[in-house]
Amino acid sequence: MKKEAIVLKYSSTRGNAEQLDSAKAIIRGLAADGGLFVPDAMPQVDMAFIEGLKALSYEERAEKVLGLFLTDYTAEELAGCVTRAYANGRFDTEKRAPVKAVGEKSVLELWHGPTSAFKDMALQLLPQLMSTALKKTGEKDEVLILVATSGDTGKAALEGFRDVPQIRIMVFYPQGGVSRIQQLQMLTQEGSNVNVTAVTGNFDDAQSGVKRIFGDKDFNEALAAKGIRLSSANSINWGRLVPQIVYYFSAYADLLSAGTIEPGEAIDFTVPTGNFGDILAGFYAKCMGLPVHKLICASNANNVLTDFLRTGVYDRQRDFFKTISPSMDILISSNLERLLYHMTEDKEKVASWMQQLQQQGRYDVGSELLAKIQETFWADWTSDEDTEACIAEVYRKHHYVADPHTAVAWSVAEKYQQATGDAHHMVVVSTASPYKFNGSVLDALGVKTQGVDEFTLLDELQQRNEDPIPEGLASLRKKAVRHDGVCAPATMEKAVMLFASADSVQK
Ligand SMILES: *Cc1c(COP(=O)(O)O)cnc(C)c1O
């Protein structure tokens, strides 16, 4: 049976009536009313579609799933995008996102890309989608991506956007506020369209500076006069979320191939969560027809989502903790807004909750919606101490080295199974290579790390881990530092204008 080609449009979660093709939504990033772009319908698949993925490469699986959402891109355009994103030699495994059996559970490893963290799954593809969007919409302006980073996102964005036509990227990081490895990863970044600048302040200073620049009308007009428009690479952009839906399908297809599950069998995913992007992609997959039973949201001590998913009250007014799973140290999970929209389809309500969040720091979705959310989601959190204990135990029992983010998820998956007795097959989503957080991992394994340099730690971990040290980390030893810019929080505008005026970008 041949289905009519469906054309999806995207509009704001907050009610602005404007409807855009996906290409325009991806260039724009954020809707004009501050809301997030969402598709106006949910594509549906059946088991034949899912079983058809078994024989395909990751790139081909991505083409199929993306094609359901990015209906204004041609098949050729999507094929080009996914090839440049995933088959560019920067992933260290044929499978891109392999599923490994670890004890009774499966682990979905999302960190085989160039920066050894899961952000690569989306940030290798977003630049390709954006650059193709610029071409197909006839946009003449150049896009300047501004990023404030506390470590991981900056490097992944730099790797994704480097040398992409019609786009340049500038990353601000807090001087002294990122790990030695993270700093080296950024300062040695190659590419003709990249800039990395240290800010003499903390992450909030860098972040506020970037927000100030995005909101400065005069500044944006001055850039527009140069043919440049600003955009962002964070996970509010639809082009960053949609690539993440693919690996849920890919994991299911691989579990079918391995005979771990039967066609149609529902499975659970536990996801280490910060901005709610990764787990939301799992929710999209479920809504499309992937047999997902529960999505389990795992947090660290910054457990604002655990509280929300248990009580229906989102309250950001709380202490902020620095943990050993820093990529989840977050108090505002932006992508939750998309979930609230899909669960209610009530844009007025979503807009009012987001306004309450901004003005009062909290909102309450009420018991009816909470019950509906809890049909799909379950949540818990893990302390640093328990995360370390989990790393040690998983290593002792299974000889598998988990990074701290993955261990948070593993530990919450066990809490879930104990609390509910649920016996569906469990997939723990693994978001970082243990090498990227070698200090915390070795601490957990009882190895002395104090005063030991990063490269010695990599070697130490190598002796306990089957996987080799990722090339991107190993090669840092011999790479030249290419960026030395420093600015004060108050002079970030000047730094941006200087980079925007530089003429080194490939057209
Ligand atoms: C970003 C990140 C997360 C959180 O993902 P969200 O999509 O923000 O929920 C978890 N683990 C690692 C290693 C990350 O880099």
XYZ file of C-alpha atoms and ligand atoms in Angstrom:
522
model
C 0.000 0.000 0.000
C 1.474 3.319 -1.008
C 0.941 6.184 1.374
C 0.526 9.803 0.325
C 3.682 11.798 0.883
C 3.049 13.789 4.045
C 4.441 17.301 4.310
C 5.244 18.269 7.878
C 5.227 21.871 9.034
C 6.820 23.238 12.178
C 5.442 25.831 14.542
C 6.115 27.238 18.002
C 5.165 25.449 21.218
C 3.854 28.799 22.485
C 1.190 29.573 19.915
C 2.756 31.855 17.319
C 0.796 30.964 14.182
C 3.776 30.978 11.812
C 4.292 27.579 10.116
C 7.651 26.732 8.566
C 9.275 23.956 6.602
C 11.898 22.083 8.592
C 14.763 23.788 6.705
C 13.575 27.227 7.818
C 12.943 26.019 11.376
C 16.508 24.680 11.523
C 18.042 27.952 10.286
C 15.897 29.934 12.739
C 16.605 27.752 15.798
C 14.076 29.409 18.104
C 10.553 30.590 17.207
C 9.815 34.312 17.201
C 7.780 34.083 20.439
C 10.613 32.322 22.281
C 8.982 28.896 21.893
C 10.519 25.752 20.411
C 9.662 24.411 16.969
C 7.588 21.213 16.955
C 6.177 19.172 14.040
C 2.449 19.605 13.479
C 1.924 15.825 13.247
C 3.691 12.694 14.463
C 4.893 10.400 11.654
C 3.844 6.775 12.187
C 5.758 3.580 11.410
C 4.873 -0.124 11.620
C 6.911 -3.245 12.463
C 7.715 -3.800 8.774
C 9.473 -0.412 8.737
C 11.418 -1.287 11.892
C 12.361 -4.781 10.717
C 13.457 -3.238 7.434
C 16.113 -1.291 9.350
C 17.898 -4.460 10.454
C 19.852 -4.930 7.245
C 20.747 -1.250 6.862
C 23.806 0.777 7.855
C 23.439 3.518 10.462
C 23.516 6.103 7.688
C 20.686 4.368 5.833
C 18.645 4.020 9.014
C 19.131 7.731 9.619
C 17.978 8.573 6.085
C 14.765 6.604 6.623
C 13.892 8.083 10.019
C 14.916 11.650 9.150
C 12.944 11.456 5.922
C 9.740 11.130 7.955
C 10.373 14.463 9.693
C 12.397 16.558 7.236
C 9.895 16.203 4.410
C 11.130 19.310 2.569
C 14.625 17.810 2.125
C 15.078 15.541 -0.901
C 16.277 11.965 -0.408
C 19.562 12.967 -2.091
C 20.026 15.902 0.264
C 19.469 13.713 3.312
C 21.787 11.017 1.983
C 24.510 13.645 1.514
C 23.972 15.051 5.016
C 24.136 11.707 6.841
C 27.153 10.545 4.823
C 29.108 13.700 5.646
C 28.009 13.453 9.295
C 28.581 9.788 10.116
C 30.654 8.228 7.327
C 33.373 10.879 7.442
C 35.953 8.704 9.176
C 35.473 10.549 12.457
C 33.485 7.722 14.120
C 35.636 4.886 15.411
C 33.084 2.130 14.837
C 31.200 0.872 11.808
C 27.976 0.742 13.842
C 28.244 4.427 14.930
C 25.941 3.707 17.917
C 26.591 0.094 18.941
C 24.505 -1.845 21.446
C 26.477 -4.028 23.866
C 25.141 -6.767 26.112
C 26.305 -6.122 29.682
C 24.890 -8.679 32.112
C 21.106 -8.827 31.716
C 20.947 -5.327 30.271
C 22.024 -3.692 27.032
C 24.134 -0.555 26.815
C 23.634 1.816 23.875
C 26.996 3.527 23.342
C 26.588 6.998 21.872
C 30.166 8.188 22.229
C 32.075 6.796 19.287
C 32.221 10.156 17.493
C 35.130 12.615 17.313
C 34.756 14.154 20.804
C 33.894 10.947 22.689
C 30.536 12.172 23.996
C 26.951 11.703 22.848
C 26.660 15.321 21.652
C 28.469 14.170 18.477
C 25.453 12.098 17.387
C 23.542 15.352 16.854
C 26.317 17.897 16.363
C 27.894 16.017 13.467
C 24.580 16.170 11.606
C 23.092 19.560 12.591
C 25.731 21.571 10.648
C 25.046 19.507 7.523
C 21.292 20.009 7.863
C 21.815 23.727 8.435
C 24.211 24.224 5.546
C 21.885 22.309 3.198
C 18.969 24.393 4.506
C 20.838 27.611 3.653
C 21.453 26.338 0.139
C 17.928 25.081 -0.540
C 16.192 28.192 0.815
C 18.457 30.455 -1.236
C 19.715 32.179 1.906
C 22.660 34.417 0.982
C 23.661 35.458 4.491
C 26.374 33.692 6.395
C 25.467 32.136 9.734
C 27.597 32.742 12.802
C 27.050 30.129 15.506
C 27.718 31.416 19.030
C 28.236 28.909 21.825
C 28.915 29.317 25.532
C 30.216 26.045 26.895
C 31.051 24.462 30.216
C 33.143 21.907 28.332
C 31.530 19.214 26.183
C 29.160 21.104 23.912
C 31.787 23.563 22.692
C 34.138 20.920 21.396
C 31.371 18.845 19.796
C 29.978 21.954 18.068
C 33.449 22.976 16.833
C 34.037 19.521 15.356
C 30.632 19.504 13.705
C 30.783 22.980 12.179
C 34.440 23.101 11.183
C 34.856 23.896 7.479
C 31.098 23.720 6.805
C 30.311 26.183 3.986
C 28.482 29.450 4.743
C 28.787 28.972 8.504
C 31.335 30.081 11.075
C 31.451 29.196 14.746
C 32.717 30.971 17.840
C 32.954 29.261 21.227
C 33.346 31.004 24.592
C 34.495 29.015 27.609
C 35.181 30.131 31.195
C 38.921 30.558 31.703
C 39.989 28.014 34.308
C 36.445 26.581 34.373
C 36.908 23.506 32.174
C 39.063 20.417 32.585
C 42.587 20.340 31.146
C 41.519 17.791 28.514
C 38.449 19.830 27.556
C 40.551 22.984 27.226
C 43.154 21.223 25.078
C 40.404 19.727 22.921
C 39.131 23.219 22.149
C 42.409 25.136 21.882
C 43.798 22.691 19.321
C 40.660 22.857 17.164
C 41.366 22.868 13.442
C 39.241 24.439 10.706
C 39.194 27.705 8.744
C 35.895 28.965 10.204
C 36.390 28.452 13.948
C 37.255 30.670 16.888
C 37.720 29.723 20.542
C 37.917 32.473 23.167
C 38.391 32.243 26.923
C 36.217 34.511 29.063
C 37.679 35.887 32.289
C 34.660 34.796 34.335
C 32.610 31.693 35.075
C 30.237 29.748 32.822
C 27.270 31.936 33.754
C 29.231 35.044 32.687
C 29.985 33.432 29.311
C 26.375 32.257 28.929
C 24.916 35.644 29.896
C 27.268 37.325 27.446
C 26.059 35.126 24.586
C 22.406 35.713 25.535
C 23.040 39.465 25.707
C 24.524 39.392 22.202
C 21.596 37.371 20.795
C 19.158 39.906 22.260
C 21.028 43.076 21.198
C 19.063 44.510 18.276
C 21.641 47.115 17.243
C 24.426 44.592 17.331
C 22.431 42.131 15.208
C 21.665 44.888 12.717
C 25.348 45.737 12.468
C 26.052 42.070 11.730
C 23.216 41.924 9.204
C 24.833 44.828 7.352
C 27.844 42.538 6.922
C 25.592 39.733 5.636
C 25.819 37.719 8.855
C 23.059 36.350 11.072
C 23.517 34.708 14.451
C 22.276 31.246 15.303
C 22.743 28.702 18.050
C 23.761 25.058 18.230
C 22.095 24.055 21.463
C 19.431 21.427 21.816
C 16.476 23.768 21.405
C 17.193 23.596 17.652
C 15.014 20.980 15.917
C 18.013 20.064 13.758
C 19.821 18.989 16.876
C 16.958 16.974 18.330
C 15.832 15.041 15.260
C 19.151 13.170 14.721
C 18.737 11.686 18.199
C 15.499 9.881 17.318
C 17.467 7.671 14.926
C 19.514 5.780 17.491
C 16.443 4.564 19.397
C 15.285 2.856 16.202
C 18.791 1.690 15.426
C 19.147 0.120 18.886
C 15.830 -1.713 18.536
C 16.812 -3.046 15.106
C 20.155 -4.262 16.488
C 18.453 -5.999 19.425
C 16.134 -7.743 16.939
C 19.112 -8.834 14.842
C 20.887 -10.158 17.924
C 17.786 -12.160 18.902
C 17.681 -10.375 22.269
C 14.061 -9.361 21.668
C 11.155 -10.515 19.478
C 9.516 -8.247 16.898
C 6.976 -6.039 18.667
C 8.403 -6.696 22.141
C 8.384 -3.502 24.201
C 11.638 -2.419 25.876
C 12.699 0.132 28.495
C 15.333 2.841 28.088
C 17.096 4.581 30.973
C 18.570 7.912 29.906
C 21.052 10.113 31.825
C 19.308 13.432 31.486
C 20.194 17.129 31.585
C 18.432 19.308 29.072
C 15.838 16.565 28.338
C 16.918 16.339 24.674
C 18.143 12.755 24.603
C 15.160 11.267 26.446
C 12.695 13.407 24.480
C 14.027 11.849 21.280
C 13.087 8.472 22.816
C 9.601 9.831 23.446
C 9.275 10.811 19.775
C 10.361 7.295 18.785
C 7.693 5.813 21.062
C 4.989 8.130 19.689
C 5.966 7.060 16.163
C 5.325 3.421 17.004
C 8.632 2.065 18.321
C 7.726 -0.525 21.005
C 8.957 1.381 24.054
C 7.430 0.521 27.422
C 9.005 3.059 29.820
C 11.462 5.915 29.506
C 13.373 6.247 32.749
C 14.823 9.659 33.456
C 18.075 9.480 35.436
C 19.479 12.556 37.170
C 22.363 13.383 39.510
C 22.002 15.578 42.629
C 20.563 18.294 40.376
C 17.316 16.354 40.524
C 14.799 18.951 39.351
C 13.428 16.477 36.784
C 13.029 13.671 39.326
C 10.884 15.989 41.421
C 8.908 17.158 38.400
C 8.160 13.668 37.124
C 7.036 12.632 40.626
C 5.008 15.687 41.644
C 4.127 17.658 38.517
C 5.850 20.715 39.996
C 8.885 22.093 38.170
C 10.806 24.261 40.601
C 14.170 25.675 39.587
C 14.616 27.557 42.866
C 17.100 25.218 44.483
C 20.801 24.807 45.134
C 23.030 23.988 42.208
C 25.505 21.140 42.743
C 28.748 20.478 40.917
C 28.875 16.716 40.429
C 31.106 14.101 38.801
C 28.571 13.908 35.942
C 28.923 17.602 34.966
C 27.070 17.390 31.641
C 23.891 16.824 33.649
C 24.445 19.719 36.058
C 21.495 21.745 34.898
C 18.472 23.404 36.502
C 16.437 24.337 33.435
C 15.694 21.482 31.059
C 14.628 23.408 27.968
C 13.295 20.477 25.976
C 10.670 19.651 28.582
C 8.650 22.375 26.871
C 8.287 20.141 23.817
C 7.033 17.243 25.933
C 4.435 19.465 27.601
C 3.218 20.570 24.192
C 2.907 17.043 22.783
C 1.157 15.807 25.935
C -1.403 18.635 25.994
C -1.452 20.081 22.461
C -2.392 23.260 24.331
C -0.024 26.062 23.333
C -1.659 28.615 25.586
C -1.034 26.443 28.618
C 2.581 25.794 27.605
C 3.183 29.527 27.128
C 1.731 30.258 30.547
C 3.865 27.595 32.302
C 7.001 28.949 30.620
C 6.076 32.461 31.717
C 5.590 31.243 35.289
C 8.975 29.527 35.139
C 10.600 32.756 34.087
C 8.771 35.019 36.521
C 8.268 32.817 39.587
C 10.843 30.094 38.967
C 8.228 27.328 39.085
C 5.071 25.887 37.545
C 2.637 23.075 38.362
C 1.078 20.988 35.574
C -1.586 19.449 37.804
C -2.430 15.850 38.665
C -4.241 14.895 35.472
C -1.328 15.708 33.162
C 1.127 14.265 35.684
C -0.686 10.928 35.563
C -0.519 10.966 31.786
C 3.213 11.737 31.818
C 3.805 8.946 34.331
C 2.278 6.396 31.961
C 5.496 6.753 29.954
C 8.095 8.258 32.308
C 9.658 7.174 35.583
C 12.425 9.070 37.367
C 15.051 8.832 40.068
C 18.491 10.227 40.826
C 21.888 9.070 42.106
C 24.426 10.758 44.368
C 28.122 11.033 43.432
C 28.946 8.443 46.077
C 26.481 5.902 44.641
C 27.631 6.723 41.104
C 31.221 5.820 42.052
C 30.030 2.650 43.761
C 28.103 1.763 40.608
C 31.169 2.255 38.365
C 33.126 -0.074 40.640
C 30.384 -2.699 40.789
C 29.684 -2.782 37.038
C 33.414 -3.185 36.495
C 33.724 -5.946 39.086
C 30.696 -7.870 37.842
C 30.899 -7.355 34.092
C 34.351 -5.945 33.329
C 32.630 -3.001 31.687
C 33.949 0.507 32.342
C 31.118 3.038 32.553
C 31.644 6.796 32.631
C 29.909 8.689 35.487
C 26.906 9.768 33.340
C 26.331 6.199 32.209
C 26.713 4.978 35.779
C 24.002 7.406 36.952
C 21.699 5.793 34.396
C 22.748 2.243 35.278
C 22.122 2.845 38.935
C 18.689 4.414 38.323
C 17.787 1.524 35.970
C 18.418 -0.886 38.846
C 16.385 1.236 41.250
C 13.542 1.206 38.734
C 13.620 -2.550 38.294
C 13.749 -3.113 42.041
C 10.948 -0.655 42.759
C 8.566 -1.906 40.076
C 9.580 -5.500 39.335
C 9.358 -4.579 35.657
C 10.997 -7.250 33.513
C 11.026 -5.627 30.077
C 14.441 -5.682 28.442
C 16.428 -2.684 29.717
C 18.650 -0.514 27.532
C 20.930 1.849 29.449
C 21.898 4.819 27.315
C 25.631 5.526 27.598
C 26.554 9.123 26.844
C 30.304 9.471 27.291
C 33.466 7.465 26.866
C 34.996 6.656 30.268
C 38.258 8.109 28.931
C 36.653 11.522 28.808
C 36.113 11.436 32.573
C 39.157 9.345 33.406
C 39.830 11.020 36.780
C 36.421 10.224 38.275
C 36.374 6.750 36.760
C 39.810 5.844 38.148
C 38.868 7.311 41.546
C 35.852 5.015 41.548
C 38.059 2.053 40.639
C 40.350 2.866 43.570
C 43.323 4.171 41.559
C 45.300 7.150 42.873
C 44.731 10.152 40.593
C 45.778 13.171 42.616
C 48.678 15.043 41.044
C 48.787 12.593 38.115
C 48.659 14.264 34.679
C 45.795 13.615 32.258
C 47.791 11.605 29.756
C 49.114 9.250 32.409
C 45.522 8.787 33.561
C 44.474 7.837 30.026
C 47.168 5.149 30.028
C 46.098 3.968 33.490
C 42.514 3.557 32.318
C 43.626 1.811 29.139
C 45.058 -0.970 31.292
C 41.579 -1.652 32.695
C 39.489 -1.134 29.566
C 39.097 -3.258 26.452
C 38.427 -0.234 24.235
C 41.504 1.698 23.087
C 42.001 5.379 23.994
C 39.903 7.354 21.454
C 42.025 8.930 18.731
C 40.682 12.430 19.462
C 41.996 12.234 23.041
C 45.223 10.344 22.334
C 46.248 12.799 19.614
C 45.960 15.793 21.962
C 49.457 15.034 23.204
C 50.999 16.170 19.939
C 48.546 18.756 18.629
C 49.482 22.434 18.357
C 47.514 25.079 20.235
C 45.793 27.252 17.614
C 43.616 29.576 19.708
C 44.737 31.978 22.403
C 41.995 34.634 22.478
C 40.895 35.932 25.882
C 38.284 38.561 26.660
C 36.363 39.986 29.606
C 32.625 39.216 29.889
C 31.907 42.856 29.041
C 33.947 42.810 25.826
C 32.500 39.680 24.196
C 30.665 41.851 21.646
C 33.982 43.235 20.471
C 35.450 39.750 20.098
C 32.422 38.592 18.084
C 32.589 41.626 15.780
C 36.290 41.053 15.200
C 35.746 37.410 14.244
C 32.702 38.322 12.130
C 34.844 40.810 10.213
C 37.711 38.376 9.618
C 37.763 37.146 6.055
C 39.040 33.630 6.393
C 35.810 31.732 5.891
C 35.241 29.418 2.976
C 32.123 30.440 0.991
C 24.644 16.506 27.287
C 24.916 15.248 28.022
C 23.910 14.593 28.758
C 22.493 15.131 28.900
O 21.752 15.053 27.717
P 20.435 15.947 27.517
O 20.025 15.736 26.114
O 20.880 17.355 27.788
O 19.436 15.476 28.495
C 24.237 13.402 29.402
N 25.494 12.906 29.345
C 26.485 13.516 28.663
C 27.847 12.930 28.665
C 26.235 14.694 27.964
O 27.236 15.292 27.293
